[in-house]
Amino acid sequence: MSTLLSVQNLHKAFKVSANRPGAAKQLLKAVDGVSFELKVGETLGLVGESGCGKSTTGKLLLRLIEPDKGIIRFEGQPVTGIPKRELIALRRNMQMIFQDPYSSLNPRMRVGDIIGEPLVIHGLAKGQKVREQVLSLMAKVGLATEHFDRYPHEFSGGQRQRIGIARTLAVQPRLVVADEPVSALDLSIQAQIINLLKDLQEEFGLTYLFISHDLGVIEHVCDRVAVMYLGRIVELADAEQLYQQPRHPYTEALLNSVPVPDPQHVRQHQILSGEIPSPVDPPSGCHFHPRCPYVQEICRQEYPPLIDQAPGHQVACHFSGEVGRFRHYIT
Ligand code: SF4
């Protein structure tokens, strides 16, 4: 598979108010040296707890917010460092599905106009052709023709996410960044939307970056998974390998937090405990060390680099090479 998107050493920090009045603003490192590639047609999951920088990473890829540092390339062409005019043309290929179907749709626009707007903005259709293409998109995402003239408030959460997906697909993107696309939905609706996203991927050859805090959801969708902690990727591997043999203690703890739908199941492993530290003042050395059950002295002093531990399996942990050290995810 060829590379669609490459990301090298991406950084983004935000200035935030200090706790004390009159103190200088502090830097919150939301994304701190993230690198990865996306192959054509694959789904890469980006997972981690709230505040780990995964949504910021998604927005940086489309330059919805500007990176401080780093290089992003789409099919070898630079995304970073190009003028706005070129970026708008490039954005046709790179679209986003947002988490909250309630707030991502303009409540004063009719559904047909919401879905058709990108076609008009990018000059892809005019007049009757817009309506025809919108109706075709609506059918693909499971919306009926009579929904064309309705307003977002007349729909359920799942239907609103279908409207958002149809709008995303209108410009025929190659890459879709899906930012927690199902986390605001009921479980049964989540499954419908995930199946829809998979069907559309097959039909249109889409590549997904699928952002979620829920490894249970990611498992059903992704070919590979990148785990983020405090702005950095700590493990990246094929989904099957990561679920069967996590090599980072944080991944292991996240997997142990996934509910198992079996009343007989007895949890044998540790559950992730403690608060995620502040990215304004991250712990020294390995940022995970205050929560890690395997911590050693070196962990408090040196940050472990993200390196290959097996083919296609990268891990940032001083002790991940010890096979069998970390107990496996058992369902
Ligand atoms: Fe735990 Fe040390 Fe590995 Fe960090 S480097 S995850 S503290 S064992």
mmCIF file of C-alpha atoms and ligand atoms in Angstrom:
data_model
loop_
_atom_site.group_PDB
_atom_site.id
_atom_site.type_symbol
_atom_site.label_atom_id
_atom_site.label_comp_id
_atom_site.label_asym_id
_atom_site.label_seq_id
_atom_site.Cartn_x
_atom_site.Cartn_y
_atom_site.Cartn_z
ATOM 1 C CA MET A 1 0.000 0.000 0.000
ATOM 2 C CA SER A 2 1.326 3.442 -0.858
ATOM 3 C CA THR A 3 1.516 6.250 1.662
ATOM 4 C CA LEU A 4 -1.343 8.758 1.553
ATOM 5 C CA LEU A 5 -0.349 10.947 4.475
ATOM 6 C CA SER A 6 2.891 11.306 6.383
ATOM 7 C CA VAL A 7 3.349 13.232 9.600
ATOM 8 C CA GLN A 8 6.789 14.015 11.014
ATOM 9 C CA ASN A 9 7.580 15.461 14.402
ATOM 10 C CA LEU A 10 4.320 17.407 14.804
ATOM 11 C CA HIS A 11 4.180 19.895 17.679
ATOM 12 C CA LYS A 12 1.449 22.147 19.048
ATOM 13 C CA ALA A 13 1.461 24.069 22.332
ATOM 14 C CA PHE A 14 -1.204 26.431 23.677
ATOM 15 C CA LYS A 15 -0.674 29.299 26.092
ATOM 16 C CA VAL A 16 -2.858 28.851 29.155
ATOM 17 C CA SER A 17 -3.431 31.015 32.217
ATOM 18 C CA ALA A 18 -1.361 30.188 35.268
ATOM 19 C CA ASN A 19 -3.033 29.157 38.525
ATOM 20 C CA ARG A 20 -1.769 32.255 40.368
ATOM 21 C CA PRO A 21 -3.028 35.763 39.534
ATOM 22 C CA GLY A 22 -0.361 37.889 37.821
ATOM 23 C CA ALA A 23 1.821 34.877 36.921
ATOM 24 C CA ALA A 24 3.048 34.509 33.346
ATOM 25 C CA LYS A 25 1.056 32.271 31.002
ATOM 26 C CA GLN A 26 2.184 28.660 30.785
ATOM 27 C CA LEU A 27 2.676 26.401 27.784
ATOM 28 C CA LEU A 28 0.441 23.363 27.429
ATOM 29 C CA LYS A 29 2.105 20.900 25.058
ATOM 30 C CA ALA A 30 -0.955 19.329 23.429
ATOM 31 C CA VAL A 31 0.990 17.523 20.694
ATOM 32 C CA ASP A 32 4.640 16.853 21.403
ATOM 33 C CA GLY A 33 6.568 15.310 18.525
ATOM 34 C CA VAL A 34 4.026 13.022 16.856
ATOM 35 C CA SER A 35 5.035 11.053 13.724
ATOM 36 C CA PHE A 36 3.099 8.421 11.753
ATOM 37 C CA GLU A 37 2.015 7.417 8.256
ATOM 38 C CA LEU A 38 -1.354 6.537 6.787
ATOM 39 C CA LYS A 39 -1.490 4.034 3.940
ATOM 40 C CA VAL A 40 -4.069 4.315 1.154
ATOM 41 C CA GLY A 41 -7.337 2.601 2.149
ATOM 42 C CA GLU A 42 -6.394 1.783 5.746
ATOM 43 C CA THR A 43 -7.953 2.864 9.018
ATOM 44 C CA LEU A 44 -5.554 4.033 11.694
ATOM 45 C CA GLY A 45 -7.030 4.406 15.161
ATOM 46 C CA LEU A 46 -5.747 7.167 17.415
ATOM 47 C CA VAL A 47 -6.666 6.341 20.985
ATOM 48 C CA GLY A 48 -6.042 7.689 24.468
ATOM 49 C CA GLU A 49 -7.724 9.314 27.446
ATOM 50 C CA SER A 50 -9.385 12.709 27.237
ATOM 51 C CA GLY A 51 -6.804 15.500 26.899
ATOM 52 C CA CYS A 52 -4.030 13.304 25.427
ATOM 53 C CA GLY A 53 -3.852 15.402 22.238
ATOM 54 C CA LYS A 54 -5.605 13.066 19.801
ATOM 55 C CA SER A 55 -8.284 15.543 18.650
ATOM 56 C CA THR A 56 -5.691 18.320 18.360
ATOM 57 C CA THR A 57 -3.613 15.994 16.171
ATOM 58 C CA GLY A 58 -6.629 15.430 13.897
ATOM 59 C CA LYS A 59 -7.236 19.154 13.526
ATOM 60 C CA LEU A 60 -3.530 19.823 12.870
ATOM 61 C CA LEU A 61 -3.549 17.380 9.941
ATOM 62 C CA LEU A 62 -6.160 19.502 8.161
ATOM 63 C CA ARG A 63 -4.563 22.701 9.460
ATOM 64 C CA LEU A 64 -7.824 23.651 11.159
ATOM 65 C CA ILE A 65 -5.310 24.769 13.761
ATOM 66 C CA GLU A 66 -1.744 25.636 12.770
ATOM 67 C CA PRO A 67 1.122 23.404 13.932
ATOM 68 C CA ASP A 68 4.079 25.056 15.702
ATOM 69 C CA LYS A 69 6.504 22.618 14.129
ATOM 70 C CA GLY A 70 6.507 19.498 11.990
ATOM 71 C CA ILE A 71 5.935 18.359 8.432
ATOM 72 C CA ILE A 72 2.678 16.977 7.018
ATOM 73 C CA ARG A 73 2.570 15.603 3.470
ATOM 74 C CA PHE A 74 -0.454 14.413 1.520
ATOM 75 C CA GLU A 75 0.532 12.142 -1.401
ATOM 76 C CA GLY A 76 4.019 13.624 -1.106
ATOM 77 C CA GLN A 77 2.737 17.222 -1.405
ATOM 78 C CA PRO A 78 3.309 19.546 1.557
ATOM 79 C CA VAL A 79 0.283 20.459 3.680
ATOM 80 C CA THR A 80 2.359 22.542 6.092
ATOM 81 C CA GLY A 81 3.911 25.777 4.839
ATOM 82 C CA ILE A 82 1.603 26.259 1.844
ATOM 83 C CA PRO A 83 -0.590 29.380 1.380
ATOM 84 C CA LYS A 84 -4.304 29.360 2.323
ATOM 85 C CA ARG A 85 -5.420 29.293 -1.348
ATOM 86 C CA GLU A 86 -3.542 26.034 -2.015
ATOM 87 C CA LEU A 87 -4.682 24.641 1.302
ATOM 88 C CA ILE A 88 -8.375 25.138 0.432
ATOM 89 C CA ALA A 89 -7.885 23.142 -2.785
ATOM 90 C CA LEU A 90 -6.057 20.421 -0.831
ATOM 91 C CA ARG A 91 -8.809 20.281 1.807
ATOM 92 C CA ARG A 92 -11.147 18.784 -0.761
ATOM 93 C CA ASN A 93 -9.123 15.621 -0.291
ATOM 94 C CA MET A 94 -9.027 15.805 3.500
ATOM 95 C CA GLN A 95 -12.269 16.121 5.408
ATOM 96 C CA MET A 96 -13.384 15.737 9.009
ATOM 97 C CA ILE A 97 -16.345 14.123 10.752
ATOM 98 C CA PHE A 98 -16.940 15.781 14.113
ATOM 99 C CA GLN A 99 -17.833 14.213 17.423
ATOM 100 C CA ASP A 100 -21.005 16.066 18.191
ATOM 101 C CA PRO A 101 -23.704 15.704 15.552
ATOM 102 C CA TYR A 102 -25.817 18.173 17.575
ATOM 103 C CA SER A 103 -23.476 21.134 17.232
ATOM 104 C CA SER A 104 -21.669 20.439 13.954
ATOM 105 C CA LEU A 105 -24.739 21.187 11.803
ATOM 106 C CA ASN A 106 -26.118 24.688 11.240
ATOM 107 C CA PRO A 107 -29.585 24.598 12.888
ATOM 108 C CA ARG A 108 -30.950 27.248 10.498
ATOM 109 C CA MET A 109 -30.096 25.359 7.308
ATOM 110 C CA ARG A 110 -32.142 22.633 5.680
ATOM 111 C CA VAL A 111 -30.473 19.226 5.408
ATOM 112 C CA GLY A 112 -30.256 19.410 1.613
ATOM 113 C CA ASP A 113 -28.452 22.768 1.825
ATOM 114 C CA ILE A 114 -26.092 21.532 4.572
ATOM 115 C CA ILE A 115 -24.986 18.570 2.459
ATOM 116 C CA GLY A 116 -24.916 20.576 -0.801
ATOM 117 C CA GLU A 117 -22.959 23.564 0.553
ATOM 118 C CA PRO A 118 -19.466 22.019 0.053
ATOM 119 C CA LEU A 119 -20.388 21.150 -3.561
ATOM 120 C CA VAL A 120 -21.188 24.812 -4.221
ATOM 121 C CA ILE A 121 -18.170 26.178 -2.303
ATOM 122 C CA HIS A 122 -15.748 23.972 -4.238
ATOM 123 C CA GLY A 123 -17.545 24.616 -7.571
ATOM 124 C CA LEU A 124 -18.312 20.916 -8.067
ATOM 125 C CA ALA A 125 -21.987 21.314 -9.062
ATOM 126 C CA LYS A 126 -24.610 23.963 -9.835
ATOM 127 C CA GLY A 127 -28.420 24.264 -9.734
ATOM 128 C CA GLN A 128 -30.317 21.026 -10.270
ATOM 129 C CA LYS A 129 -27.086 18.992 -10.258
ATOM 130 C CA VAL A 130 -26.518 19.961 -6.609
ATOM 131 C CA ARG A 131 -29.923 18.561 -5.648
ATOM 132 C CA GLU A 132 -29.316 15.366 -7.615
ATOM 133 C CA GLN A 133 -25.930 14.772 -5.996
ATOM 134 C CA VAL A 134 -27.265 15.566 -2.523
ATOM 135 C CA LEU A 135 -30.143 13.099 -2.934
ATOM 136 C CA SER A 136 -27.681 10.452 -4.095
ATOM 137 C CA LEU A 137 -25.457 11.075 -1.039
ATOM 138 C CA MET A 138 -28.470 10.995 1.272
ATOM 139 C CA ALA A 139 -29.471 7.600 -0.116
ATOM 140 C CA LYS A 140 -25.930 6.266 0.425
ATOM 141 C CA VAL A 141 -25.951 7.221 4.111
ATOM 142 C CA GLY A 142 -29.483 5.931 4.690
ATOM 143 C CA LEU A 143 -31.484 9.175 4.645
ATOM 144 C CA ALA A 144 -34.789 9.408 2.752
ATOM 145 C CA THR A 145 -35.683 11.895 0.006
ATOM 146 C CA GLU A 146 -38.284 13.595 2.237
ATOM 147 C CA HIS A 147 -35.508 14.521 4.678
ATOM 148 C CA PHE A 148 -34.082 17.009 2.148
ATOM 149 C CA ASP A 149 -36.159 19.980 3.337
ATOM 150 C CA ARG A 150 -36.072 19.250 7.067
ATOM 151 C CA TYR A 151 -33.939 20.950 9.726
ATOM 152 C CA PRO A 152 -31.317 19.230 11.952
ATOM 153 C CA HIS A 153 -33.461 19.480 15.100
ATOM 154 C CA GLU A 154 -36.021 17.164 13.476
ATOM 155 C CA PHE A 155 -33.525 14.252 13.500
ATOM 156 C CA SER A 156 -32.154 11.786 16.058
ATOM 157 C CA GLY A 157 -28.449 11.764 17.012
ATOM 158 C CA GLY A 158 -27.670 8.878 14.653
ATOM 159 C CA GLN A 159 -29.473 10.550 11.746
ATOM 160 C CA ARG A 160 -27.608 13.803 12.394
ATOM 161 C CA GLN A 161 -24.312 11.931 12.233
ATOM 162 C CA ARG A 162 -25.485 10.481 8.892
ATOM 163 C CA ILE A 163 -26.100 14.054 7.684
ATOM 164 C CA GLY A 164 -22.580 15.018 8.811
ATOM 165 C CA ILE A 165 -21.102 12.006 6.999
ATOM 166 C CA ALA A 166 -22.991 12.846 3.781
ATOM 167 C CA ARG A 167 -21.685 16.426 3.969
ATOM 168 C CA THR A 168 -18.133 15.108 4.471
ATOM 169 C CA LEU A 169 -18.426 12.821 1.438
ATOM 170 C CA ALA A 170 -19.884 15.525 -0.830
ATOM 171 C CA VAL A 171 -16.454 16.689 -2.025
ATOM 172 C CA GLN A 172 -15.214 13.118 -2.574
ATOM 173 C CA PRO A 173 -12.322 13.223 -0.073
ATOM 174 C CA ARG A 174 -9.510 10.658 -0.033
ATOM 175 C CA LEU A 175 -8.813 11.007 3.702
ATOM 176 C CA VAL A 176 -11.419 11.361 6.447
ATOM 177 C CA VAL A 177 -10.452 12.309 10.001
ATOM 178 C CA ALA A 178 -13.292 10.960 12.158
ATOM 179 C CA ASP A 179 -13.061 12.593 15.598
ATOM 180 C CA GLU A 180 -15.014 10.471 18.118
ATOM 181 C CA PRO A 181 -17.761 9.988 15.486
ATOM 182 C CA VAL A 182 -19.873 7.638 17.612
ATOM 183 C CA SER A 183 -19.116 8.586 21.208
ATOM 184 C CA ALA A 184 -22.210 10.821 21.524
ATOM 185 C CA LEU A 185 -24.509 8.043 20.278
ATOM 186 C CA ASP A 186 -26.363 5.145 21.912
ATOM 187 C CA LEU A 187 -24.636 1.736 21.652
ATOM 188 C CA SER A 188 -27.054 0.317 19.051
ATOM 189 C CA ILE A 189 -26.704 3.453 16.894
ATOM 190 C CA GLN A 190 -22.904 3.326 17.273
ATOM 191 C CA ALA A 191 -22.866 -0.064 15.541
ATOM 192 C CA GLN A 192 -24.995 1.276 12.663
ATOM 193 C CA ILE A 193 -22.717 4.279 12.100
ATOM 194 C CA ILE A 194 -19.559 2.134 12.300
ATOM 195 C CA ASN A 195 -20.992 -0.266 9.727
ATOM 196 C CA LEU A 196 -21.945 2.684 7.522
ATOM 197 C CA LEU A 197 -18.400 4.103 7.738
ATOM 198 C CA LYS A 198 -16.958 0.699 6.801
ATOM 199 C CA ASP A 199 -19.324 0.323 3.820
ATOM 200 C CA LEU A 200 -18.485 3.825 2.584
ATOM 201 C CA GLN A 201 -14.764 3.117 2.960
ATOM 202 C CA GLU A 202 -15.113 0.103 0.706
ATOM 203 C CA GLU A 203 -17.285 1.895 -1.854
ATOM 204 C CA PHE A 204 -15.208 5.081 -2.088
ATOM 205 C CA GLY A 205 -11.727 3.749 -1.207
ATOM 206 C CA LEU A 206 -11.515 6.061 1.791
ATOM 207 C CA THR A 207 -8.627 6.252 4.235
ATOM 208 C CA TYR A 208 -9.611 6.966 7.843
ATOM 209 C CA LEU A 209 -7.892 8.386 10.870
ATOM 210 C CA PHE A 210 -10.358 7.215 13.519
ATOM 211 C CA ILE A 211 -9.999 9.095 16.812
ATOM 212 C CA SER A 212 -11.561 7.571 19.915
ATOM 213 C CA HIS A 213 -11.062 7.233 23.660
ATOM 214 C CA ASP A 214 -12.660 3.785 23.450
ATOM 215 C CA LEU A 215 -10.439 0.816 22.531
ATOM 216 C CA GLY A 216 -13.589 -1.311 22.346
ATOM 217 C CA VAL A 217 -14.838 0.791 19.403
ATOM 218 C CA ILE A 218 -11.404 1.036 17.772
ATOM 219 C CA GLU A 219 -11.092 -2.771 17.718
ATOM 220 C CA HIS A 220 -14.045 -3.097 15.327
ATOM 221 C CA VAL A 221 -12.850 -0.446 12.908
ATOM 222 C CA CYS A 222 -9.076 -0.153 12.653
ATOM 223 C CA ASP A 223 -6.266 -1.922 10.814
ATOM 224 C CA ARG A 224 -3.582 -0.281 12.964
ATOM 225 C CA VAL A 225 -3.736 1.576 16.252
ATOM 226 C CA ALA A 226 -1.625 4.425 17.683
ATOM 227 C CA VAL A 227 -1.925 4.979 21.443
ATOM 228 C CA MET A 228 -1.330 8.530 22.685
ATOM 229 C CA TYR A 229 -0.394 9.662 26.179
ATOM 230 C CA LEU A 230 0.245 13.298 27.135
ATOM 231 C CA GLY A 231 0.798 14.478 23.558
ATOM 232 C CA ARG A 232 3.018 11.617 22.401
ATOM 233 C CA ILE A 233 2.490 8.263 20.693
ATOM 234 C CA VAL A 234 3.575 5.530 23.121
ATOM 235 C CA GLU A 235 2.637 2.476 21.036
ATOM 236 C CA LEU A 236 1.789 1.919 17.367
ATOM 237 C CA ALA A 237 1.024 -1.510 15.903
ATOM 238 C CA ASP A 238 -1.314 -3.642 13.811
ATOM 239 C CA ALA A 239 -4.631 -3.784 15.639
ATOM 240 C CA GLU A 240 -4.537 -7.551 16.101
ATOM 241 C CA GLN A 241 -1.002 -7.479 17.486
ATOM 242 C CA LEU A 242 -1.779 -4.583 19.818
ATOM 243 C CA TYR A 243 -4.898 -6.249 21.230
ATOM 244 C CA GLN A 244 -3.264 -9.662 21.613
ATOM 245 C CA GLN A 245 0.111 -8.534 22.907
ATOM 246 C CA PRO A 246 0.297 -4.919 24.080
ATOM 247 C CA ARG A 247 3.897 -3.923 24.770
ATOM 248 C CA HIS A 248 3.294 -0.656 26.609
ATOM 249 C CA PRO A 249 1.875 -0.720 30.157
ATOM 250 C CA TYR A 250 -0.501 2.160 29.302
ATOM 251 C CA THR A 251 -1.989 0.207 26.381
ATOM 252 C CA GLU A 252 -2.304 -2.833 28.618
ATOM 253 C CA ALA A 253 -4.133 -0.783 31.247
ATOM 254 C CA LEU A 254 -6.458 0.765 28.633
ATOM 255 C CA LEU A 255 -7.297 -2.694 27.307
ATOM 256 C CA ASN A 256 -8.037 -3.902 30.805
ATOM 257 C CA SER A 257 -10.493 -1.034 31.178
ATOM 258 C CA VAL A 258 -12.583 -2.198 28.188
ATOM 259 C CA PRO A 259 -15.790 -3.783 29.534
ATOM 260 C CA VAL A 260 -16.104 -7.506 28.749
ATOM 261 C CA PRO A 261 -19.738 -8.573 28.089
ATOM 262 C CA ASP A 262 -19.406 -11.767 30.133
ATOM 263 C CA PRO A 263 -20.669 -11.975 33.745
ATOM 264 C CA GLN A 264 -18.315 -14.963 34.365
ATOM 265 C CA HIS A 265 -15.266 -12.937 33.337
ATOM 266 C CA VAL A 266 -12.892 -12.222 36.207
ATOM 267 C CA ARG A 267 -10.496 -9.366 35.672
ATOM 268 C CA GLN A 268 -6.974 -10.629 36.333
ATOM 269 C CA HIS A 269 -5.007 -7.490 35.617
ATOM 270 C CA GLN A 270 -4.571 -3.977 36.869
ATOM 271 C CA ILE A 271 -6.983 -1.219 35.926
ATOM 272 C CA LEU A 272 -5.633 2.188 35.018
ATOM 273 C CA SER A 273 -5.597 4.274 38.173
ATOM 274 C CA GLY A 274 -4.749 7.857 39.036
ATOM 275 C CA GLU A 275 -5.373 11.090 37.174
ATOM 276 C CA ILE A 276 -3.735 11.903 33.882
ATOM 277 C CA PRO A 277 -0.983 14.431 34.797
ATOM 278 C CA SER A 278 -1.166 18.001 33.546
ATOM 279 C CA PRO A 279 0.428 18.508 30.119
ATOM 280 C CA VAL A 280 1.470 21.969 31.406
ATOM 281 C CA ASP A 281 3.893 20.295 33.817
ATOM 282 C CA PRO A 282 4.382 16.690 32.671
ATOM 283 C CA PRO A 283 6.276 14.226 34.891
ATOM 284 C CA SER A 284 10.016 13.879 34.288
ATOM 285 C CA GLY A 285 11.360 11.017 32.201
ATOM 286 C CA CYS A 286 8.604 8.692 30.986
ATOM 287 C CA HIS A 287 5.415 10.735 31.388
ATOM 288 C CA PHE A 288 3.518 7.587 32.381
ATOM 289 C CA HIS A 289 5.820 6.724 35.310
ATOM 290 C CA PRO A 290 3.584 8.021 38.181
ATOM 291 C CA ARG A 291 0.847 5.601 37.063
ATOM 292 C CA CYS A 292 2.968 2.705 35.844
ATOM 293 C CA PRO A 293 3.037 -0.527 37.896
ATOM 294 C CA TYR A 294 6.384 -1.479 36.321
ATOM 295 C CA VAL A 295 8.259 1.778 37.011
ATOM 296 C CA GLN A 296 12.049 1.622 37.573
ATOM 297 C CA GLU A 297 14.506 4.385 38.444
ATOM 298 C CA ILE A 298 15.527 5.042 34.827
ATOM 299 C CA CYS A 299 11.849 5.718 33.965
ATOM 300 C CA ARG A 300 11.860 8.790 36.235
ATOM 301 C CA GLN A 301 14.903 10.219 34.484
ATOM 302 C CA GLU A 302 14.852 9.374 30.775
ATOM 303 C CA TYR A 303 11.996 9.538 28.273
ATOM 304 C CA PRO A 304 12.017 6.288 26.264
ATOM 305 C CA PRO A 305 12.099 6.881 22.490
ATOM 306 C CA LEU A 306 9.432 5.329 20.249
ATOM 307 C CA ILE A 307 11.318 2.466 18.591
ATOM 308 C CA ASP A 308 10.578 -0.745 16.653
ATOM 309 C CA GLN A 309 10.175 -3.687 19.028
ATOM 310 C CA ALA A 310 8.854 -6.013 16.313
ATOM 311 C CA PRO A 311 8.077 -5.524 12.592
ATOM 312 C CA GLY A 312 5.518 -2.687 12.425
ATOM 313 C CA HIS A 313 5.266 -2.517 16.226
ATOM 314 C CA GLN A 314 6.714 0.623 17.800
ATOM 315 C CA VAL A 315 6.800 1.184 21.549
ATOM 316 C CA ALA A 316 8.101 3.934 23.861
ATOM 317 C CA CYS A 317 9.003 2.039 27.029
ATOM 318 C CA HIS A 318 12.386 1.204 28.554
ATOM 319 C CA PHE A 319 11.243 -2.315 29.383
ATOM 320 C CA SER A 320 8.908 -3.303 26.538
ATOM 321 C CA GLY A 321 11.542 -5.619 25.042
ATOM 322 C CA GLU A 322 11.084 -8.088 27.870
ATOM 323 C CA VAL A 323 8.677 -10.504 26.210
ATOM 324 C CA GLY A 324 5.956 -11.616 28.566
ATOM 325 C CA ARG A 325 6.704 -8.913 31.072
ATOM 326 C CA PHE A 326 3.346 -7.338 30.484
ATOM 327 C CA ARG A 327 0.373 -9.563 30.927
ATOM 328 C CA HIS A 328 -1.872 -10.074 27.937
ATOM 329 C CA TYR A 329 -5.353 -8.909 27.222
ATOM 330 C CA ILE A 330 -7.710 -11.826 27.796
ATOM 331 C CA THR A 331 -11.383 -11.773 26.867
HETATM 332 FE FE1 SF4 B 1 6.423 2.183 32.768
HETATM 333 FE FE2 SF4 B 1 9.017 2.720 32.713
HETATM 334 FE FE3 SF4 B 1 7.849 1.740 30.546
HETATM 335 FE FE4 SF4 B 1 7.340 4.243 31.348
HETATM 336 S S1 SF4 B 1 9.306 3.434 30.635
HETATM 337 S S2 SF4 B 1 5.877 2.754 30.668
HETATM 338 S S3 SF4 B 1 7.380 4.023 33.568
HETATM 339 S S4 SF4 B 1 8.091 0.699 32.521
#
